[in-house]
Short mmCIF file of C-alpha atoms in Angstrom, two decimals:
data_model
loop_
_atom_site.label_atom_id
_atom_site.label_comp_id
_atom_site.label_asym_id
_atom_site.label_seq_id
_atom_site.Cartn_x
_atom_site.Cartn_y
_atom_site.Cartn_z
CA MET A 15 66.09 -79.36 25.61
CA PHE A 16 65.15 -81.94 22.98
CA PHE A 17 65.26 -82.17 19.21
CA PHE A 18 63.05 -84.86 17.65
CA SER A 19 63.88 -85.71 14.05
CA LEU A 20 62.56 -87.89 11.26
CA VAL A 21 65.51 -89.36 9.35
CA LEU A 22 65.61 -91.05 5.95
CA ASP A 23 68.37 -92.84 4.07
CA PRO A 24 68.55 -92.22 0.32
CA MET A 25 66.88 -94.92 -1.72
CA GLN A 26 69.26 -97.57 -3.04
CA PRO A 27 68.59 -98.46 -6.68
CA THR A 28 70.33 -101.82 -6.32
CA THR A 29 67.87 -103.12 -3.69
CA PRO A 30 64.29 -104.28 -4.33
CA PHE A 31 62.00 -101.29 -4.97
CA GLY A 32 64.75 -98.97 -3.72
CA ALA A 33 64.69 -100.12 -0.08
CA ARG A 34 65.64 -97.48 2.44
CA ASN A 35 65.54 -96.73 6.15
CA SER A 36 63.21 -94.39 7.97
CA GLY A 37 63.54 -93.70 11.65
CA MET A 38 62.97 -91.40 14.60
CA LEU A 39 65.84 -89.90 16.59
CA VAL A 40 65.84 -87.75 19.75
CA SER A 41 68.76 -85.48 20.60
CA ARG A 42 69.22 -83.96 24.06
CA SER A 43 70.94 -80.81 25.33
CA VAL A 44 71.57 -80.02 28.99
CA ASP A 45 73.13 -76.58 28.40
CA HIS A 46 70.29 -74.74 26.64
CA GLY A 47 71.32 -75.88 23.16
CA ALA A 48 75.02 -74.95 23.30
CA THR A 49 75.96 -78.62 22.83
CA TRP A 50 73.99 -81.75 22.02
CA GLN A 51 74.40 -85.36 23.07
CA SER A 52 74.41 -88.19 20.55
CA PRO A 53 70.90 -88.90 19.28
CA VAL A 54 68.93 -91.88 20.59
CA THR A 55 67.14 -94.03 18.00
CA LEU A 56 63.52 -94.66 18.93
CA ILE A 57 62.72 -96.71 15.84
CA ARG A 58 64.37 -97.75 12.59
CA SER A 59 62.53 -99.41 9.73
CA ASN A 60 64.46 -100.88 6.81
CA SER A 61 61.71 -101.42 4.27
CA PRO A 62 60.38 -99.60 1.22
CA HIS A 63 56.87 -100.46 2.45
CA VAL A 64 57.10 -98.59 5.78
CA LEU A 65 57.37 -94.88 6.46
CA ASN A 66 57.69 -93.43 9.98
CA ASP A 67 56.37 -89.89 9.77
CA LYS A 68 54.87 -86.76 11.34
CA ASN A 69 56.50 -86.86 14.76
CA SER A 70 56.00 -84.69 17.83
CA LEU A 71 57.55 -84.55 21.30
CA THR A 72 55.93 -83.44 24.58
CA ALA A 73 57.55 -82.85 27.98
CA ASP A 74 55.13 -83.55 30.84
CA PRO A 75 54.60 -80.41 32.98
CA THR A 76 53.03 -82.54 35.74
CA ALA A 77 55.77 -85.20 36.10
CA ASN A 78 59.46 -84.35 36.17
CA GLY A 79 61.53 -86.43 33.78
CA TYR A 80 58.64 -87.72 31.65
CA VAL A 81 58.81 -87.03 27.90
CA TYR A 82 56.51 -88.51 25.24
CA ALA A 83 57.25 -89.16 21.55
CA VAL A 84 54.51 -89.99 19.06
CA TRP A 85 54.31 -90.45 15.30
CA ASP A 86 52.46 -92.47 12.67
CA GLN A 87 53.90 -95.46 10.85
CA LEU A 88 52.37 -95.84 7.42
CA SER A 89 52.75 -99.30 5.87
CA VAL A 90 51.47 -100.72 2.60
CA PHE A 91 50.77 -104.33 1.69
CA PRO A 92 51.10 -106.64 -0.17
CA GLN A 93 54.67 -105.67 -0.89
CA THR A 94 54.45 -104.63 -4.51
CA LYS A 95 56.39 -102.17 -6.62
CA ASP A 96 53.38 -99.82 -6.87
CA ALA A 97 53.05 -99.77 -3.09
CA ALA A 98 56.73 -99.03 -2.61
CA GLN A 99 56.63 -96.25 -5.19
CA LEU A 100 53.91 -94.46 -3.24
CA LEU A 101 55.99 -94.38 -0.05
CA ALA A 102 59.08 -93.42 -2.05
CA GLU A 103 57.77 -89.85 -2.01
CA ASN A 104 58.89 -89.75 1.66
CA ASP A 105 56.17 -87.17 2.35
CA GLY A 106 53.48 -88.37 4.71
CA VAL A 107 51.07 -85.50 4.10
CA LEU A 108 51.12 -85.90 0.31
CA ILE A 109 50.72 -89.67 0.65
CA ALA A 110 47.87 -89.27 3.14
CA ARG A 111 46.05 -86.91 0.80
CA LYS A 112 46.38 -89.35 -2.09
CA LEU A 113 45.04 -92.22 0.02
CA HIS A 114 42.23 -90.04 1.37
CA ASN A 115 41.24 -88.93 -2.15
CA ALA A 116 41.24 -92.53 -3.35
CA ALA A 117 38.93 -93.58 -0.51
CA ALA A 118 36.66 -90.61 -1.23
CA GLY A 119 36.39 -91.65 -4.87
CA ALA A 120 38.29 -88.64 -6.20
CA ALA A 121 41.23 -90.65 -7.49
CA PRO A 122 41.92 -94.18 -8.80
CA VAL A 123 41.73 -96.90 -6.16
CA PHE A 124 45.16 -98.23 -5.28
CA LYS A 125 45.85 -101.93 -5.85
CA PHE A 126 47.17 -102.48 -2.35
CA ASN A 127 46.12 -101.96 1.25
CA PHE A 128 47.57 -99.65 3.88
CA THR A 129 47.40 -98.82 7.56
CA GLY A 130 48.90 -96.09 9.71
CA PRO A 131 48.84 -96.70 13.48
CA SER A 132 49.99 -94.24 16.14
CA PHE A 133 53.39 -95.15 17.62
CA PHE A 134 54.57 -94.12 21.09
CA SER A 135 57.77 -94.10 23.11
CA ARG A 136 58.43 -92.43 26.45
CA SER A 137 61.32 -91.45 28.65
CA ILE A 138 61.09 -91.22 32.44
CA ASP A 139 64.63 -89.89 32.92
CA ASN A 140 64.57 -86.67 30.88
CA GLY A 141 65.43 -88.34 27.61
CA VAL A 142 68.45 -90.41 28.67
CA THR A 143 66.67 -93.67 27.86
CA TRP A 144 63.44 -94.46 26.02
CA SER A 145 60.90 -97.27 26.04
CA THR A 146 60.58 -99.61 23.07
CA ALA A 147 58.44 -97.94 20.44
CA ALA A 148 55.06 -99.60 20.02
CA PRO A 149 51.67 -98.83 18.47
CA ILE A 150 49.07 -97.36 20.84
CA TYR A 151 46.20 -96.95 18.36
CA GLN A 152 45.29 -99.13 15.40
CA PRO A 153 42.97 -97.40 12.89
CA GLY A 154 42.40 -100.58 10.86
CA THR A 155 43.05 -101.58 7.27
CA ASN A 156 42.87 -98.84 4.63
CA ALA A 157 42.76 -96.23 7.38
CA GLN A 158 45.48 -94.23 9.06
CA THR A 159 46.46 -91.61 11.58
CA ILE A 160 48.67 -88.60 10.99
CA ASP A 161 49.60 -85.53 13.05
CA ASN A 162 49.89 -87.32 16.40
CA ILE A 163 50.36 -84.83 19.25
CA VAL A 164 50.34 -85.59 23.01
CA ARG A 165 48.82 -83.00 25.33
CA VAL A 166 48.86 -83.28 29.13
CA LEU A 167 45.85 -82.26 31.24
CA ARG A 168 46.24 -80.60 34.64
CA ASP A 169 45.67 -83.90 36.47
CA GLY A 170 48.45 -85.59 34.45
CA THR A 171 46.16 -87.43 32.03
CA LEU A 172 47.64 -87.81 28.56
CA LEU A 173 45.65 -87.28 25.38
CA ASP A 174 47.21 -88.37 22.09
CA PHE A 175 45.43 -86.37 19.40
CA PHE A 176 45.60 -87.36 15.73
CA THR A 177 43.98 -86.84 12.37
CA ALA A 178 42.05 -90.01 11.54
CA ILE A 179 41.63 -90.77 7.84
CA ASN A 180 38.97 -93.27 6.68
CA VAL A 181 38.31 -94.33 10.29
CA THR A 182 34.74 -93.14 10.86
CA LYS A 183 33.77 -93.40 7.18
CA ALA A 184 35.42 -93.89 3.80
CA GLY A 185 37.05 -90.66 2.74
CA GLY A 186 36.34 -89.07 6.11
CA VAL A 187 38.85 -86.92 7.99
CA ASP A 188 38.36 -86.45 11.73
CA ILE A 189 40.24 -85.12 14.74
CA GLY A 190 40.40 -87.88 17.35
CA TYR A 191 42.24 -88.77 20.50
CA ILE A 192 43.00 -91.62 22.86
CA LYS A 193 43.55 -91.19 26.61
CA SER A 194 46.04 -92.54 29.13
CA ALA A 195 45.64 -92.18 32.90
CA ASP A 196 48.97 -93.90 33.68
CA LYS A 197 51.53 -91.85 31.77
CA GLY A 198 51.29 -93.91 28.59
CA GLY A 199 51.22 -97.37 30.14
CA SER A 200 47.76 -98.06 28.71
CA TRP A 201 45.34 -96.22 26.45
CA THR A 202 41.58 -96.00 25.96
CA GLY A 203 39.71 -96.39 22.70
CA SER A 204 39.29 -93.46 20.36
CA THR A 205 37.04 -90.43 20.79
CA PHE A 206 36.42 -87.94 17.99
CA ALA A 207 36.16 -84.19 18.54
CA SER A 208 35.15 -83.03 15.06
CA ASP A 209 35.36 -83.84 11.41
CA ILE A 210 37.50 -81.71 9.09
CA GLN A 211 35.81 -80.31 6.00
CA ALA A 212 38.49 -78.86 3.76
CA VAL A 213 39.73 -79.43 0.23
CA GLY A 214 42.66 -77.04 0.52
CA VAL A 215 43.78 -73.58 -0.48
CA VAL A 216 44.85 -72.26 -3.89
CA THR A 217 46.70 -69.07 -4.74
CA PRO A 218 44.12 -66.30 -5.16
CA ASP A 219 44.90 -65.20 -8.72
CA THR A 220 46.43 -68.11 -10.65
CA GLY A 221 44.80 -70.93 -8.68
CA GLN A 222 47.97 -72.89 -7.97
CA PRO A 223 47.74 -75.35 -5.05
CA VAL A 224 49.15 -74.34 -1.67
CA ARG A 225 50.70 -76.89 0.68
CA ASP A 226 48.48 -76.02 3.62
CA ALA A 227 47.12 -77.73 6.75
CA SER A 228 43.87 -78.99 5.27
CA ILE A 229 44.07 -82.43 6.92
CA LEU A 230 45.92 -81.25 10.03
CA TYR A 231 45.05 -79.28 13.17
CA SER A 232 46.60 -77.51 16.18
CA VAL A 233 45.76 -78.24 19.83
CA THR A 234 46.61 -76.71 23.20
CA VAL A 235 45.55 -77.01 26.86
CA ASN A 236 44.82 -74.03 29.09
CA PRO A 237 47.33 -74.45 31.96
CA VAL A 238 44.98 -72.80 34.49
CA THR A 239 41.46 -73.94 33.58
CA GLY A 240 42.33 -77.23 31.84
CA ALA A 241 40.19 -76.37 28.82
CA ILE A 242 41.34 -77.89 25.52
CA TYR A 243 41.36 -75.79 22.35
CA LEU A 244 41.46 -76.99 18.74
CA ALA A 245 42.02 -74.96 15.58
CA TRP A 246 42.02 -76.19 11.98
CA GLN A 247 41.18 -75.24 8.39
CA ASP A 248 37.57 -75.80 7.38
CA ASP A 249 35.36 -74.80 4.45
CA ARG A 250 31.94 -75.37 6.05
CA PHE A 251 31.38 -71.73 7.02
CA LEU A 252 31.37 -69.66 3.83
CA THR A 253 29.04 -69.99 0.86
CA ALA A 254 31.20 -67.98 -1.53
CA THR A 255 33.36 -69.92 -3.99
CA CYS A 256 36.95 -69.32 -4.99
CA THR A 257 37.13 -69.38 -8.79
CA THR A 258 40.44 -69.13 -10.67
CA PRO A 259 41.68 -70.14 -14.13
CA THR A 260 42.26 -73.66 -12.75
CA GLY A 261 38.72 -74.19 -11.42
CA SER A 262 36.51 -73.55 -8.40
CA THR A 263 36.94 -74.55 -4.78
CA PRO A 264 35.25 -73.82 -1.43
CA ILE A 265 36.82 -71.20 0.82
CA ASP A 266 38.70 -72.36 3.91
CA GLY A 267 38.39 -70.43 7.15
CA ILE A 268 39.91 -71.12 10.57
CA ALA A 269 37.71 -73.30 12.78
CA PHE A 270 37.80 -73.31 16.57
CA SER A 271 36.32 -75.77 19.06
CA GLU A 272 36.69 -76.09 22.84
CA SER A 273 36.27 -78.82 25.44
CA ASP A 274 35.80 -77.95 29.09
CA ASP A 275 35.45 -81.54 30.32
CA GLY A 276 38.71 -83.20 29.33
CA GLY A 277 37.63 -83.94 25.77
CA ALA A 278 34.39 -85.76 26.55
CA THR A 279 32.33 -83.13 24.70
CA TRP A 280 33.24 -80.36 22.27
CA SER A 281 31.65 -77.08 21.29
CA THR A 282 30.20 -76.61 17.81
CA PRO A 283 32.99 -75.40 15.50
CA VAL A 284 32.94 -71.68 14.69
CA MET A 285 34.96 -69.67 12.19
CA ILE A 286 37.17 -67.19 14.02
CA ASN A 287 39.52 -65.63 11.45
CA LYS A 288 38.83 -61.99 10.61
CA THR A 289 39.77 -62.15 6.94
CA PRO A 290 37.52 -59.56 5.29
CA ALA A 291 34.99 -60.45 2.62
CA ASN A 292 36.14 -59.72 -0.93
CA ALA A 293 33.39 -59.65 -3.53
CA ALA A 294 35.84 -58.86 -6.34
CA ASN A 295 37.98 -61.93 -5.58
CA PRO A 296 36.57 -64.31 -2.94
CA CYS A 297 39.80 -66.36 -3.17
CA ARG A 298 41.41 -63.63 -1.06
CA GLN A 299 39.14 -64.69 1.83
CA GLN A 300 40.96 -68.03 2.24
CA ALA A 301 42.77 -68.55 5.58
CA PHE A 302 45.17 -71.41 6.29
CA ILE A 303 47.76 -73.16 8.51
CA PRO A 304 46.44 -72.17 11.96
CA ALA A 305 48.24 -72.57 15.28
CA VAL A 306 46.71 -72.16 18.75
CA VAL A 307 48.12 -71.63 22.25
CA ALA A 308 46.84 -70.49 25.64
CA SER A 309 48.77 -67.88 27.58
CA GLY A 310 50.61 -68.94 30.73
CA ASP A 311 48.09 -67.20 32.98
CA GLY A 312 45.21 -68.90 31.17
CA LYS A 313 43.50 -65.61 30.37
CA THR A 314 44.05 -65.42 26.60
CA ILE A 315 43.87 -67.77 23.63
CA VAL A 316 46.06 -66.90 20.65
CA VAL A 317 45.50 -68.23 17.12
CA THR A 318 47.74 -67.45 14.15
CA TYR A 319 47.11 -68.02 10.44
CA TYR A 320 47.89 -66.85 6.91
CA ASP A 321 45.54 -65.18 4.45
CA PHE A 322 45.52 -63.25 1.16
CA ARG A 323 43.56 -60.13 2.17
CA ASN A 324 46.33 -57.76 1.04
CA ASP A 325 46.78 -59.38 -2.37
CA THR A 326 46.27 -57.14 -5.41
CA ASN A 327 48.19 -59.22 -7.99
CA THR A 328 50.33 -56.14 -8.57
CA PRO A 329 52.68 -56.59 -10.21
CA ALA A 330 51.26 -59.59 -12.05
CA ARG A 331 52.22 -62.91 -10.43
CA PHE A 332 52.86 -61.31 -7.08
CA GLU A 333 50.16 -62.96 -4.98
CA GLY A 334 50.43 -61.19 -1.64
CA THR A 335 50.33 -63.27 1.55
CA ASP A 336 50.49 -62.25 5.23
CA TYR A 337 50.51 -63.82 8.69
CA PHE A 338 48.17 -62.73 11.49
CA ALA A 339 47.54 -63.26 15.20
CA LEU A 340 44.07 -63.19 16.74
CA PHE A 341 43.04 -63.18 20.41
CA CYS A 342 40.18 -64.16 22.70
CA SER A 343 39.90 -63.42 26.41
CA THR A 344 38.82 -66.52 28.33
CA SER A 345 36.66 -64.26 30.49
CA THR A 346 34.28 -64.35 27.51
CA PRO A 347 32.95 -67.42 25.65
CA CYS A 348 35.56 -68.10 22.97
CA THR A 349 33.06 -70.45 21.36
CA ASN A 350 31.41 -67.23 20.09
CA SER A 351 33.32 -65.96 17.07
CA ALA A 352 32.37 -62.38 17.96
CA ASN A 353 34.65 -62.56 21.00
CA TRP A 354 37.76 -62.99 18.87
CA GLY A 355 39.54 -59.78 17.91
CA ASN A 356 42.47 -57.40 18.38
CA GLU A 357 44.02 -58.90 15.28
CA GLN A 358 47.71 -58.16 14.64
CA GLN A 359 49.57 -58.51 11.36
CA LEU A 360 52.86 -60.28 12.10
CA THR A 361 54.44 -59.84 8.67
CA THR A 362 55.87 -56.37 8.09
CA ALA A 363 55.16 -56.62 4.35
CA SER A 364 53.28 -59.04 2.12
CA PHE A 365 55.33 -61.82 0.53
CA ASN A 366 54.69 -63.64 -2.73
CA ILE A 367 53.24 -67.11 -2.12
CA LEU A 368 54.37 -68.08 -5.65
CA ASN A 369 57.98 -67.88 -4.43
CA ALA A 370 57.40 -70.63 -1.86
CA PRO A 371 58.99 -74.01 -2.63
CA VAL A 372 56.63 -76.60 -4.08
CA ALA A 373 55.98 -79.95 -2.38
CA GLY A 374 52.57 -80.80 -3.70
CA GLY A 375 51.76 -77.08 -3.50
CA HIS A 376 53.54 -73.88 -2.52
CA PHE A 377 55.10 -74.91 0.77
CA LEU A 378 55.56 -72.78 3.89
CA GLY A 379 55.45 -75.75 6.27
CA ASP A 380 52.89 -78.24 7.54
CA TYR A 381 52.80 -76.43 10.89
CA MET A 382 53.66 -73.05 12.30
CA GLY A 383 55.10 -72.88 15.80
CA LEU A 384 53.32 -71.01 18.59
CA ALA A 385 54.37 -71.18 22.24
CA ALA A 386 53.54 -69.34 25.45
CA SER A 387 56.40 -67.85 27.47
CA GLY A 388 55.80 -66.74 31.02
CA LEU A 389 52.31 -65.52 31.89
CA THR A 390 51.48 -62.96 29.20
CA THR A 391 53.84 -63.51 26.26
CA ALA A 392 53.71 -65.75 23.20
CA TYR A 393 56.17 -66.41 20.40
CA PRO A 394 55.07 -67.57 16.94
CA VAL A 395 57.45 -69.09 14.38
CA PHE A 396 56.28 -68.76 10.79
CA GLY A 397 57.57 -69.16 7.27
CA ILE A 398 57.91 -66.40 4.69
CA ALA A 399 58.92 -66.93 1.06
CA THR A 400 61.82 -64.51 0.68
CA SER A 401 62.88 -65.27 -2.90
CA PRO A 402 62.05 -67.90 -5.54
CA ASN A 403 62.05 -71.37 -3.98
CA VAL A 404 63.28 -70.06 -0.60
CA THR A 405 61.37 -70.04 2.69
CA ALA A 406 62.87 -68.39 5.77
CA GLU A 407 61.61 -68.70 9.34
CA PHE A 408 60.72 -65.65 11.42
CA THR A 409 59.39 -64.93 14.90
CA ARG A 410 57.73 -61.99 16.63
CA LYS A 411 57.24 -61.33 20.33
CA ILE A 412 53.57 -61.00 21.28
CA SER A 413 53.47 -59.45 24.74
CA GLY A 414 50.92 -57.95 27.08
CA LEU A 415 48.34 -60.71 26.64
CA GLN A 416 45.38 -60.17 28.96
#
């Protein structure tokens, strides 16, 4: 077992711009989590102008002992106080959104440049030792990656997926990947699966921002067929508008796209969530923070997400939120939204999104966990706001997938 952690030292007011460390550590357990070995440092940056962020770890199911670590390293230059103050937030998603908005013309242009390459380190001995961390994809100046995730195809090929910001066009957000045929020794240039069209979710009654996954995505590989599945928030599907006391915004749904040729081509995105229409309050049609996984036998795709369908704003300032699972049998074309169904509500009762902690919006987490277990079982991990400023993590067993 492995635990991959982003670590930060507190800022020191006596050093220029409050210099601090950011780094990536991997801990290892050989007794199913009962005890843990000392963490190994993959990278350590001692600069207020560098932030290592948004890390993920992947064990290779096709090569025993191989484990892959990826993350983005956001850096700003020239080294000015304003640049350091941006990274001082220590929150890569909030920073990325600010930089994206600036490039899209929705915010003041920053008086510095930035870049955010994908970094990679691997172990070939089950995490005992690791290669020197190094960039594997350079997005260019005033562009960045975030949400790097390695997925392994059936033939052992690695794909490092990422959100690319300002890479294909100024203000653009795309899901891209690079490929390695030699276990991370070398990588191809970038390919892009789809753009992301999303401005983000607001609470359905008071219009407060929600910390959602509007620049992120989830990706999985079918272990039997090799198909690759993507899910993300997107507002291209619905024409209704969410209007609250704070303004109007498009309505995000859950987008799905599939590649059956190793990522060379992708199906046209379709909206798959089953959130019902709500003419009285279209804001209750918003769906957010998706996760996707394929069952171990390859016969079912599972997608989970939140929405506000059960919200009644009763009592006032209780904005009801629930978590759902949705399924598609791979014996049918899952690129057809009509083939998604058998929806299950995973929360036993609605919770109040206004209780969620705020980190640039009511915060349940940037991701929700979703993993297959055995052939026909999946386990989601999801956040619920249980009291003011408190989020607890829950799981449910989803069994009998066919």
